[in-house]
XYZ file of C-alpha atoms in Angstrom:
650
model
C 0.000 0.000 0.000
C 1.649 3.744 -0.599
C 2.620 5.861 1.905
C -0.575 7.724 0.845
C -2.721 8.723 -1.724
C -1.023 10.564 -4.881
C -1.245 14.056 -5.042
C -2.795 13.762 -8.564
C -5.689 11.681 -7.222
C -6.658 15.202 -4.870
C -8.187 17.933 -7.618
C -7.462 21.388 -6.448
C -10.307 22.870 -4.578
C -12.470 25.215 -7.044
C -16.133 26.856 -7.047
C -18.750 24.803 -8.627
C -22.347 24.424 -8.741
C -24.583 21.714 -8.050
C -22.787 18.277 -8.287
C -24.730 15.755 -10.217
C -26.273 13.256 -7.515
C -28.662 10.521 -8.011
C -32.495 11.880 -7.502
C -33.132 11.614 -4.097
C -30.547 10.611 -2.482
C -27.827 13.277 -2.922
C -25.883 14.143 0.150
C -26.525 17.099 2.440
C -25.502 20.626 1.458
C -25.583 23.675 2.623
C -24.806 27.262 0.779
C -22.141 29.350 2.006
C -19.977 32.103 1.287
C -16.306 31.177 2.503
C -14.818 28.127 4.762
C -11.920 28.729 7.215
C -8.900 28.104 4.950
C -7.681 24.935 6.454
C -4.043 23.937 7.197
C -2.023 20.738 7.168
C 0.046 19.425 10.008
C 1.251 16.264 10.755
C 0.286 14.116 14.162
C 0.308 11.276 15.901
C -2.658 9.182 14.814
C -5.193 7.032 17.233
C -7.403 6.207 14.895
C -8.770 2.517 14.050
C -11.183 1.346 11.390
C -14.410 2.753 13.375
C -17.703 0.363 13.851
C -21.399 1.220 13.559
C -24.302 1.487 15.003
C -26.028 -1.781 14.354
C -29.921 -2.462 13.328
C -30.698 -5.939 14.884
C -33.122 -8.135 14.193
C -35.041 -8.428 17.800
C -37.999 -8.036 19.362
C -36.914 -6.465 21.863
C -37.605 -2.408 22.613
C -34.926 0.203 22.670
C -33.664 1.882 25.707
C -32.260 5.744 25.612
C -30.157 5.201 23.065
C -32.747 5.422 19.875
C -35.774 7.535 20.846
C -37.804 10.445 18.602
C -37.811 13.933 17.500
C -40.146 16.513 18.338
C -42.010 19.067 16.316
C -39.597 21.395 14.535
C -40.684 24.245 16.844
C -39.185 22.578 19.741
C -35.488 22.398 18.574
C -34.632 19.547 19.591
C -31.400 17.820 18.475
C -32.221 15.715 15.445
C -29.397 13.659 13.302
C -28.681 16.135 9.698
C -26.579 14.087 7.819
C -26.553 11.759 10.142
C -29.558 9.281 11.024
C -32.583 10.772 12.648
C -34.606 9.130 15.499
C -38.209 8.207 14.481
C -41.374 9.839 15.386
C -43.267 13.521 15.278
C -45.469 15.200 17.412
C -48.582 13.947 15.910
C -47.395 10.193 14.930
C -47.115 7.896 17.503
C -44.851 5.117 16.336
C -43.693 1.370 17.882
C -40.428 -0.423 17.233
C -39.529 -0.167 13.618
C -39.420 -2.504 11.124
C -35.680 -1.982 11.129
C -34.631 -1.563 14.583
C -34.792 -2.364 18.296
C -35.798 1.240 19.428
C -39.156 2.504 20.714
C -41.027 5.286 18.947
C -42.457 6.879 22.212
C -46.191 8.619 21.818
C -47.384 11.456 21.130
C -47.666 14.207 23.571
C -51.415 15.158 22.646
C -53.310 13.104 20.558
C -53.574 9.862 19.332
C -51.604 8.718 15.969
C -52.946 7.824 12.980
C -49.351 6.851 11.390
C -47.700 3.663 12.911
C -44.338 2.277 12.500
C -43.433 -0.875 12.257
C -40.750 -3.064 13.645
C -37.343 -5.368 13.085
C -38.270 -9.156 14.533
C -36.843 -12.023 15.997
C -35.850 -13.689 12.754
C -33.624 -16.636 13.169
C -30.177 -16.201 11.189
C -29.258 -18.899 9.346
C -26.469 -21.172 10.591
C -23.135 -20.034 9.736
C -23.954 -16.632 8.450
C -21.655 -13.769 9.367
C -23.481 -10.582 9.171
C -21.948 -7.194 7.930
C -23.366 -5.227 4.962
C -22.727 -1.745 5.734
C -25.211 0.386 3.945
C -25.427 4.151 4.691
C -28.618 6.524 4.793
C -28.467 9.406 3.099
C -27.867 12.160 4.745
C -30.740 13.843 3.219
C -32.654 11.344 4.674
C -34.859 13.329 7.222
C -36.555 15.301 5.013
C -38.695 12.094 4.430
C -41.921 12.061 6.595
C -40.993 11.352 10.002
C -43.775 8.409 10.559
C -41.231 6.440 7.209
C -38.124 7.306 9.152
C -35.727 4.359 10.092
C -34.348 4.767 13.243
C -31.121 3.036 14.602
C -29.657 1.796 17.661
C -26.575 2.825 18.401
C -23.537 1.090 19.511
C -20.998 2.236 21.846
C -17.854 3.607 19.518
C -14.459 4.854 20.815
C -14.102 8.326 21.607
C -13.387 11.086 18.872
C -13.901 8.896 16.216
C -16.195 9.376 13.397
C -18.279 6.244 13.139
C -20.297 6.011 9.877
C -23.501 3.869 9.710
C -23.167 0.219 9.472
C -26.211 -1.505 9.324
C -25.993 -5.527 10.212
C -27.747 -7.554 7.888
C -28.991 -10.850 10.169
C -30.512 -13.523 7.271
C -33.286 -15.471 8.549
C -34.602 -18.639 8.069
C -38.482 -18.922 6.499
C -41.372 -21.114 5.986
C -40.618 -21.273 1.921
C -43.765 -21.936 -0.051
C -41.262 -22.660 -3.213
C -39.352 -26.086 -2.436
C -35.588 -25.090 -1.974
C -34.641 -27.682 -4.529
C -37.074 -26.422 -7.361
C -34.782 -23.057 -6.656
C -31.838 -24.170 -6.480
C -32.634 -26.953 -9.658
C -33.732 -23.195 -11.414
C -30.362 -21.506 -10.206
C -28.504 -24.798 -11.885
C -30.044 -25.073 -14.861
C -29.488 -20.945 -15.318
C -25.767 -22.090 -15.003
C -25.279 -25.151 -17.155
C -26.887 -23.451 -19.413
C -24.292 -20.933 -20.415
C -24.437 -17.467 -20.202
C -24.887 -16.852 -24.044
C -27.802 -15.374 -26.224
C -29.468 -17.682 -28.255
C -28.405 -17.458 -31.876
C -24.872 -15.925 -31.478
C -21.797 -15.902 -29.254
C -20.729 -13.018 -26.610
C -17.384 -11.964 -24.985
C -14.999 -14.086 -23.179
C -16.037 -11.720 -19.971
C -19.440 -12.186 -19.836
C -19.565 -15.877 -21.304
C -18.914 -16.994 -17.635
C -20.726 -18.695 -14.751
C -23.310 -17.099 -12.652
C -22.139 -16.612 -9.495
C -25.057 -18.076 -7.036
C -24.840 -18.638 -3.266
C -24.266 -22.234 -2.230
C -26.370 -21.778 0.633
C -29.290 -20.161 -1.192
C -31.698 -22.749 0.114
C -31.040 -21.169 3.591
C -31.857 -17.618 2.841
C -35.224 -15.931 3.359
C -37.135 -17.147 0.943
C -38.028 -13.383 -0.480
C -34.548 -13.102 -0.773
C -34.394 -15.880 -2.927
C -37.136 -15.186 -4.927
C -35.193 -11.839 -6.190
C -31.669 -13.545 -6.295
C -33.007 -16.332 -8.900
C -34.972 -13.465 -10.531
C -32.140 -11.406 -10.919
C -29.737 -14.366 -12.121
C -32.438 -15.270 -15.111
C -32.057 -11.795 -16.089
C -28.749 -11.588 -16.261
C -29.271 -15.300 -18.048
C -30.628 -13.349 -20.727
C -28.541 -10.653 -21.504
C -24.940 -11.646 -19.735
C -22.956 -9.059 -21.848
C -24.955 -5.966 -20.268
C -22.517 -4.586 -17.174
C -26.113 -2.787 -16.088
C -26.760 -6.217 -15.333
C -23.822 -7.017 -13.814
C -24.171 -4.338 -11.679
C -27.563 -4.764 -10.597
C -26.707 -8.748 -8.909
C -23.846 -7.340 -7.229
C -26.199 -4.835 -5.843
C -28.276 -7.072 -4.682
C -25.142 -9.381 -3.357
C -23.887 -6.601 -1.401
C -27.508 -4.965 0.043
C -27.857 -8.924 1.587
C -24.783 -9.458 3.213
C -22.744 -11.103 0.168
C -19.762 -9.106 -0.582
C -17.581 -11.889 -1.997
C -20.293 -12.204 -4.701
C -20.892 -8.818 -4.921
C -17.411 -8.279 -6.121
C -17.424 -10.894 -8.833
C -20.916 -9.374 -10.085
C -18.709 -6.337 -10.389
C -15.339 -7.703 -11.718
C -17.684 -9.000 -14.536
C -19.741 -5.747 -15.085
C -16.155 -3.715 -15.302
C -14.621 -6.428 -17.608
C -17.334 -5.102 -19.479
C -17.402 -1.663 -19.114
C -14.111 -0.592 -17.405
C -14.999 3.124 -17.134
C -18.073 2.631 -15.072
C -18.068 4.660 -11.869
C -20.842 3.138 -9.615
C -20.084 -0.306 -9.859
C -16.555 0.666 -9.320
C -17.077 2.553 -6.171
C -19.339 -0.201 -4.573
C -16.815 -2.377 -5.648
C -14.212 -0.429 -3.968
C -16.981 -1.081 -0.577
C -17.195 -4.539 -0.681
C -13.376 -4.576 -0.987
C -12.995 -2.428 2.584
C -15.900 -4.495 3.861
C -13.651 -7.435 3.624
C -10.445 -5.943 4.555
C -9.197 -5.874 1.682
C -7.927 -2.556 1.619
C -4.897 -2.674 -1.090
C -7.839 -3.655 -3.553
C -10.342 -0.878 -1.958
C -7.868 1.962 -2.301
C -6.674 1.465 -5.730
C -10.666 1.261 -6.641
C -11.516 4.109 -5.009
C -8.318 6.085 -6.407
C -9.453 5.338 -9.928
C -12.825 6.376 -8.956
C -11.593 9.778 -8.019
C -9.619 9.781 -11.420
C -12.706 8.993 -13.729
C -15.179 11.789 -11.506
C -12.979 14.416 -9.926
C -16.063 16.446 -9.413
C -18.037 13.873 -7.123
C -17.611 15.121 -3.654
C -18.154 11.674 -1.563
C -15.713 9.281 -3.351
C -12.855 11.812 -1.866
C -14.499 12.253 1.944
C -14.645 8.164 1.925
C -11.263 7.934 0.638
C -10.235 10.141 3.309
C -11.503 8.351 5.841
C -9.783 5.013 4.603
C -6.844 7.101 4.635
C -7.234 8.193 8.687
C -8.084 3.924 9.640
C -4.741 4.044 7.944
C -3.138 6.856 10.108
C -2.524 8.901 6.702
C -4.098 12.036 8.686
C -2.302 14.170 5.580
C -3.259 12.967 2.894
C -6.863 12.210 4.635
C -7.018 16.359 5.144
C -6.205 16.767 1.297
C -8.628 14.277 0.084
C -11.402 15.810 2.546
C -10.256 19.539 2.058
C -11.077 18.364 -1.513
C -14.438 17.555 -1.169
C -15.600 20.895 0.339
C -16.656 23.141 -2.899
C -18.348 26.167 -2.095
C -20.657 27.260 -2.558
C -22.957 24.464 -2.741
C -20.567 22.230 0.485
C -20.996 18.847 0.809
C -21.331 18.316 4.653
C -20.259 15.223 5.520
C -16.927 16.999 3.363
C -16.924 19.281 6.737
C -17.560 16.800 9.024
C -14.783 14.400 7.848
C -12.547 17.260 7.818
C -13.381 18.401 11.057
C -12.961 15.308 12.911
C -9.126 14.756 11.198
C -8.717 18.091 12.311
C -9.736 16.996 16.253
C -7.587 14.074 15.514
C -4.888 16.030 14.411
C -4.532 17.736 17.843
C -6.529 21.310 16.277
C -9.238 21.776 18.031
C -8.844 25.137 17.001
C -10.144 24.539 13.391
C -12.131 21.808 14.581
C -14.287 24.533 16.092
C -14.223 26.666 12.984
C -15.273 24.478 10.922
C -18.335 23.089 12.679
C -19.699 25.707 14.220
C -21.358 27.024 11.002
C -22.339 23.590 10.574
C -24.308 23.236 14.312
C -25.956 27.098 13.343
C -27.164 25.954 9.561
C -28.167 22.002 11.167
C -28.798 22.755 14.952
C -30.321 18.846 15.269
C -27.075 17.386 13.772
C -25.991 15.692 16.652
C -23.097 14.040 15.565
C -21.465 17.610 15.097
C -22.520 18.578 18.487
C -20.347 15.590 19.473
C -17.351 16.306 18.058
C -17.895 20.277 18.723
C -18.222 19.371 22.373
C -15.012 17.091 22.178
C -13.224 19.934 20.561
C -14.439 23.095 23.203
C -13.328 19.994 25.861
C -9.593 20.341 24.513
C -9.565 24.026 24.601
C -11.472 24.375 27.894
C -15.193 25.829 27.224
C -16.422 23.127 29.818
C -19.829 25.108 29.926
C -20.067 25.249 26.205
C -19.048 21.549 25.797
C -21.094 20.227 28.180
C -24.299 22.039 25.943
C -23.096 20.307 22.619
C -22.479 17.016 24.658
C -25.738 16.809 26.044
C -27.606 17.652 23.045
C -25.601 15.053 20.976
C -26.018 12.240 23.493
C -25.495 8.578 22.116
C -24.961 9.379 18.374
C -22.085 10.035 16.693
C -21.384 11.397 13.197
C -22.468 8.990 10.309
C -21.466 9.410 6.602
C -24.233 8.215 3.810
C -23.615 8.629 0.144
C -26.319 8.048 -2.542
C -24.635 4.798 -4.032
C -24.317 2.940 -0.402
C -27.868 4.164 0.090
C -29.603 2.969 -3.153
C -28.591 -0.517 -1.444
C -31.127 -0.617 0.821
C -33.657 -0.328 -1.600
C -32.675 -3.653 -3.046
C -33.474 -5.381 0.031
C -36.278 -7.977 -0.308
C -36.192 -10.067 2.979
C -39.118 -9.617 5.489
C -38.228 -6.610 7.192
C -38.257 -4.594 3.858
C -41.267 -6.249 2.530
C -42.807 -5.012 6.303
C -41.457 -1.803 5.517
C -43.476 -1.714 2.639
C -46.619 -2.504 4.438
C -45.809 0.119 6.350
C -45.397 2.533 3.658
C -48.687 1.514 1.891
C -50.295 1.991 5.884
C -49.083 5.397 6.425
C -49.946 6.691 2.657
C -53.749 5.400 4.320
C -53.806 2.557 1.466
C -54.616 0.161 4.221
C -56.648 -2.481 2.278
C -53.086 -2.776 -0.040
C -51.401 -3.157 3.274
C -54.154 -6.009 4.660
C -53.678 -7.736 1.170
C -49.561 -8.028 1.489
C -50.000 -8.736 4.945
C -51.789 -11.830 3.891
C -49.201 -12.525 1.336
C -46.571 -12.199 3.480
C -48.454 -14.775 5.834
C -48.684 -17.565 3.005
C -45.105 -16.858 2.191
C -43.214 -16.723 5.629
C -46.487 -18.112 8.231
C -48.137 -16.670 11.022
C -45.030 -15.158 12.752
C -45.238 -13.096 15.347
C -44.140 -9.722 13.517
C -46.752 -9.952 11.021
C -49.067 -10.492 13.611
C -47.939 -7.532 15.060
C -47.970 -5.870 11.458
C -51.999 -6.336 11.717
C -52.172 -4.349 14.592
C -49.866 -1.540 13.491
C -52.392 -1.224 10.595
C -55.717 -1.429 12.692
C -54.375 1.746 14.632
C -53.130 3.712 11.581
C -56.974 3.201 10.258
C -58.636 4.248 13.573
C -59.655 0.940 14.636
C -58.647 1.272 18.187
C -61.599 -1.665 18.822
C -60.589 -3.755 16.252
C -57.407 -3.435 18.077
C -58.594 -4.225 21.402
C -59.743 -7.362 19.988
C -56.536 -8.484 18.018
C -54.175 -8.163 20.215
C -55.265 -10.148 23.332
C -53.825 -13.527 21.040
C -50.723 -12.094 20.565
C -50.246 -11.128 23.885
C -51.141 -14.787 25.047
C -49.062 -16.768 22.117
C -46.070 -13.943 23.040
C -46.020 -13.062 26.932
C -43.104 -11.229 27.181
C -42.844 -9.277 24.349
C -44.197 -5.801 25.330
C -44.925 -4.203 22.322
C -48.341 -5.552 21.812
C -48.945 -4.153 25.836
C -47.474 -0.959 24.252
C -50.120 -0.937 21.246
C -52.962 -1.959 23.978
C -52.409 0.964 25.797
C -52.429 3.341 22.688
C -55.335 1.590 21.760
C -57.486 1.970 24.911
C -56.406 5.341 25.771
C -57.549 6.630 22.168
C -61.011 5.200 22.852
C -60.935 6.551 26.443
C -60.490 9.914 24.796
C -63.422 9.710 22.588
C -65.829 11.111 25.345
C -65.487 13.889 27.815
C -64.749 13.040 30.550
C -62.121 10.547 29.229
C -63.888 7.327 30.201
C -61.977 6.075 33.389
C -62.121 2.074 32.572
C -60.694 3.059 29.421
C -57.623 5.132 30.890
C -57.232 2.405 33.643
C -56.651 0.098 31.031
C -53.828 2.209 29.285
C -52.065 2.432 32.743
C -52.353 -1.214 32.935
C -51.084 -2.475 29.901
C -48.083 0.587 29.950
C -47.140 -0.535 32.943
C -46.687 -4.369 32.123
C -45.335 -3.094 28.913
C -42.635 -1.269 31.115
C -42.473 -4.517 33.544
C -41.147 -6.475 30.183
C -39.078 -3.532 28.796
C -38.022 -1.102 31.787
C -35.793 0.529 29.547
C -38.393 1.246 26.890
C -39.007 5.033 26.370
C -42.409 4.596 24.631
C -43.572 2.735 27.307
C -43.244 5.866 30.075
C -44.150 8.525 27.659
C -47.925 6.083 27.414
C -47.598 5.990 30.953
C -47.841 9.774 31.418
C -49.923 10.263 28.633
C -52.385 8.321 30.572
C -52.297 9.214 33.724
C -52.380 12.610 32.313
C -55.553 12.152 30.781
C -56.653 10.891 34.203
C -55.670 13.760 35.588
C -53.025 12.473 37.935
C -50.742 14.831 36.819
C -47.728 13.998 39.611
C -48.141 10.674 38.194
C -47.492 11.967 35.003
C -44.720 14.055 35.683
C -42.735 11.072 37.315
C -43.668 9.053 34.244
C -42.234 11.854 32.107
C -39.135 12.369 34.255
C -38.216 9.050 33.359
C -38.269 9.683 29.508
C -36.031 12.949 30.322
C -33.605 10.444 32.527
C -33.225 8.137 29.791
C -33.121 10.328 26.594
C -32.012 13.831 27.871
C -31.573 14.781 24.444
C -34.916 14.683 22.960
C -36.478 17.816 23.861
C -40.419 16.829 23.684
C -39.708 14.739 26.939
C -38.813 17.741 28.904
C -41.779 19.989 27.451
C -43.888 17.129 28.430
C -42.600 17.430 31.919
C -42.683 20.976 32.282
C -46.460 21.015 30.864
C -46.732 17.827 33.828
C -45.582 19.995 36.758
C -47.702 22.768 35.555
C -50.490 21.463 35.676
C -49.806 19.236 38.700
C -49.762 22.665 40.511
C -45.986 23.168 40.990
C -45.125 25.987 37.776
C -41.764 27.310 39.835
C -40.191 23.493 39.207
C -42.101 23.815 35.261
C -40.565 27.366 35.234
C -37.213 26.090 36.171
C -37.134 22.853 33.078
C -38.017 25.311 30.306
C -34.877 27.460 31.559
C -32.810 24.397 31.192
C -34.725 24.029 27.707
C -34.061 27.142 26.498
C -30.238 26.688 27.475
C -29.451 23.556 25.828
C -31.850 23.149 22.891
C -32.450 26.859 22.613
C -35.852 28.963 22.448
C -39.068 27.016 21.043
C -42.914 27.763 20.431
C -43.859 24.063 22.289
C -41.433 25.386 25.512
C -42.763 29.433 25.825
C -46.512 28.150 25.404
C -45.458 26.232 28.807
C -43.914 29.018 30.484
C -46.887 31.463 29.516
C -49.141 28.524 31.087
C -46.921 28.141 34.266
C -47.186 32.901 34.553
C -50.867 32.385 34.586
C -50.955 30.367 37.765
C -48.685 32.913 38.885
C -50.929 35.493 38.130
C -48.888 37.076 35.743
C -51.266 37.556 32.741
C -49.886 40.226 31.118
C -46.518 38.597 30.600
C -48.213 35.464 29.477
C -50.210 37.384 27.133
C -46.956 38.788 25.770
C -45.569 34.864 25.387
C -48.930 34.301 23.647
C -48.643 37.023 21.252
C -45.227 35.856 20.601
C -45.848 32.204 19.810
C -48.558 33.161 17.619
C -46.747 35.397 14.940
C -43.928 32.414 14.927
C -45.988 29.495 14.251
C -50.000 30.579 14.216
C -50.990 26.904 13.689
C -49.363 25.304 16.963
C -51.872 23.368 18.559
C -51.051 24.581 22.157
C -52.114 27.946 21.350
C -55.480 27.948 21.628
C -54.532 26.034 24.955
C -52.560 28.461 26.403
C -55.366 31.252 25.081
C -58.167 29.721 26.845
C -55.795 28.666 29.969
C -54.974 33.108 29.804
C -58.913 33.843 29.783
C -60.007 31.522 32.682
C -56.709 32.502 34.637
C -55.752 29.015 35.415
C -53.912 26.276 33.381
């Protein structure tokens, strides 16, 4: 391997426009005028190849570390460029289809979006997981209900971990017969790879490569592996096609393969950038890193004006301790005026690295002013106002940062996990087709995906995600007593019965108390099974709330803030809690807090105007009012607070 990475491979910085990206999935950028001209020094290098956070599949519900966002009005630290948590202020969600975490409840009314969850799914014996595929870092600008939310895992300290997602295969109840498949996948092989009536290349006139496990992989992933390999069957001298099976090879966990679906689709078509790049991936993925840097070099040589290639080569460069040439290749990638983030980030963090805190700070700072929920900055901003001693202004950035850590997604990596086809995606899609209120589409792959994989547990649990996003809170009621008795200690049906039963309690006023009873009830068990589980506290206050036993509430809601001090809803909720449980100096005193770590919001003000009525200050909360409503006229605490300002009491 060379010393580092030639000086020919790093294009002199210039201005440019817009970067050609793939649509919808281009990496986060940000207009500005100048960047602080950064510097080169050499230091000693810590640095190791960094690992992700990891998406499991369990059934199991997520403690602080994944939780949700809030409205946008209360700024609360959400992932830019990084990977949000799940959730909005109006959309209740449950453990997602791809992850462990909890999607806590809303703070005022009942959802009618649901997410769904990652399973239990058995992996199959002798499988080693590790496709690493990255979300874009435009990512949150989908609808918060579609969000996928990760759990993270601990990573070293002033690293920069990007997003590796663990790929677990799992076994299935196959409808096909594994040796039909594999009898298709043969004949697909013996049969050559040439087009009927003439010859083709030496390069493609080769062997398709096919698992020799394929029998053991879920059977949806089969399906589209023997789909994709008669297509290729067909037309073996198109590197699209190529391409497109090692996609699919590398979104499930297959990197070996992937690579020779690439070496074939670049014997082809050796000027190809994609494949190349992905190729490049697998490579790294398999430690191969001779063979992932000369890949990505020529990358950089055949699209000097693609930003990502050069930030990912730079961070190959710092797991190899290269921190110079790393600063080059990353300097590179940051072309105003349209910047690539994750350029700044990368750069940043070799700059922390470096021992230059200094420009670490310079260079982030706009970044945490432009994306004020991009925690991962706030984590290495913190870490850098550590070194130079702003303990007050670190400790901010640290708290609002929490668990996460800066991520890198690209477009290519990201397209992967679109070609996913096991049973979590094909849930995701149910999900999808739920939350776009196309719920009879969702009921009829539910029952597809019941013929194809049986009655397991998660699409069980599917059913019930898609009752609530309807509105049938009875139908509900009635569904998930069987799943709670076939699946005792698995708390997120207890979760969904609570949701459930409080959105019926809430249908009459007063909230019917049976019906609230029965929300504490099944939270609490929930909680019992999972005491680490957010959503399961945040029902908890939500329905003791509605009982009115607000100090109940506020201890529910203290909990949330204990376990995920980052999210700001959880501390409105609390504030609001104390409030109304008669104590506003204590509901005073959290919104200060607020406004000092996450900054001034609509959702924390309309609290503190509520907490100066019971003070008798009505003119002041009047002011607040006044305030709130020429910054965001539609919040639905306004009228609230209005009403709360004409009676004189919360």
């Amino acid at each position: 391997m060379p010393a580092r990475m030639p000086s020919s491979m790093v294009p002199r910085r210039k201005v440019e426009g817009n970067q050609p990206t793939t649509a919808g999935t281009s990496t986060t950028r940000i207009r500005v005028s100048a960047w602080p001209k950064p510097s080169v020094h050499r230091s000693r290098s810590n640095w190791v190849r960094c690992r992700y956070p990891t998406i499991r599949i369990a059934g199991e519900p997520e403690t602080a570390e994944g939780s949700s966002t809030v409205r946008p009005s209360s700024d609360s630290p959400r992932t830019i460029g990084n990977v949000e948590p799940v959730g909005s202020r109006f959309g209740m969600g449950v453990v997602q289809l791809v992850s462990d975490a909890i999607t806590p409840p809303t703070a005022m009314v009942m959802p009618n979006r649901m997410i769904l969850l990652r399973f239990d799914m058995g992996p199959a014996p002798g499988r080693r997981p590790g496709i690493e595929v990255r979300r874009r870092s435009s990512y949150d600008t989908r609808d918060p209900s579609s969000r996928l939310e990760l759990r993270w895992r601990p990573v070293p300290p002033m690293r920069t971990a990007p997003l590796k997602i663990l790929r677990t295969q799992c076994r299935s109840v196959a409808v096909v017969a594994p040796s039909v498949l594999l009898g298709f996948a043969v004949a697909l092989m013996s049969g050559g790879c040439g087009e009927s009536g003439g010859s083709v290349s030496a390069d493609a006139d080769r062997t398709l490569p096919t698992p020799s496990d394929l029998d053991e992989y879920d059977v949806g992933v089969r399906i589209e592996i023997l789909a994709e390999l008669e297509r290729l069957g067909k037309s073996p001298s198109d590197p699209a096609a190529w391409a497109r099976l090692g996609d699919l090879y590398l979104a499930h966990d297959r990197p070996a393969l992937a690579i020779e679906s690439y070496d074939a689709s670049l014997a082809l078509a050796p000027d190809l950038v994609r494949p190349r790049y992905l190729r490049a991936w697998a490579h790294h993925d398999q430690g191969e890193l001779d063979a992932a840097r000369a890949d990505i070099e020529r990358v950089i040589e055949l699209d000097p004006d693609r930003t990502h290639p050069k930030w990912r080569a730079a961070s190959w460069l710092v797991e190899a301790g290269e921190l110079e040439a790393a600063s080059r290749l990353a300097e590179a990638s940051i072309v105003p005026p349209d910047v690539d983030l994750n350029g700044v980030r990368m750069l940043a963090a070799i700059r922390l690295d470096q021992g230059r805190p200094e420009d670490c700070v310079k260079l982030l700072e706009p970044v945490v002013r432009s994306q004020p929920k991009d925690r991962g900055s706030h984590y290495v901003l913190g870490r850098a106002k550590q070194l130079l001693g702003r303990t007050e202004e670190s400790a901010r950035h640290l708290r609002l940062a929490g668990d996460a850590r800066s991520t890198f997604g690209d477009p290519w990596l990201n397209e992967l996990s679109n070609r996913r086809s096991d049973l979590a995606a094909r849930l995701i899609e149910v999900q999808t087709r739920s939350n776009e209120d196309r719920h009879d589409e969702a009921m009829n792959l539910i029952d597809s995906l019941t013929t194809m994989y049986g009655p397991r547990r998660e699409i069980r649990y599917a059913t019930l995600v898609v009752l609530a996003n309807r509105g049938d809170h009875a139908g509900l009621l009635e569904a998930v007593p069987a799943l709670v008795a076939d699946e005792p200690a698995w708390p997120l049906p207890r979760f969904r019965e609570a949701q459930a039963a409080l959105a019926i309690a809430r249908t009459v006023t007063p909230p019917d108390a049976a019906g609230v009873d029965r929300a504490v009830a099944a939270a609490n068990a929930g909680i019992r099974l999972a005491p680490g589980a957010i959503e399961g506290y945040e029902l908890l206050g939500e329905a003791s709330g509605t009982g009115g036993r607000w100090l109940d509430a506020a201890t529910a809601y203290r909990r949330c803030v204990e376990l995920a001090p980052f999210i700001a809803r959880h501390h409105v909720q609390l504030a609001d809690a104390l409030v109304r449980s008669g104590d506003p100096m204590a509901g005073v005193e959290v919104v200060d807090a607020m406004d000092r770590d996450f900054g001034r919001s609509v959702d924390a003000a309309l609290v503190r105007a509520r907490a100066f009525v019971m003070f008798g200050r009505l003119e002041e909360a009047k002011a607040i009012l006044e305030q709130c409503r020429r910054a965001l006229p539609e919040h639905p605490g306004i009228p609230r607070t209005d009403a709360a300002i004409r009676r004189g009491r919360p």
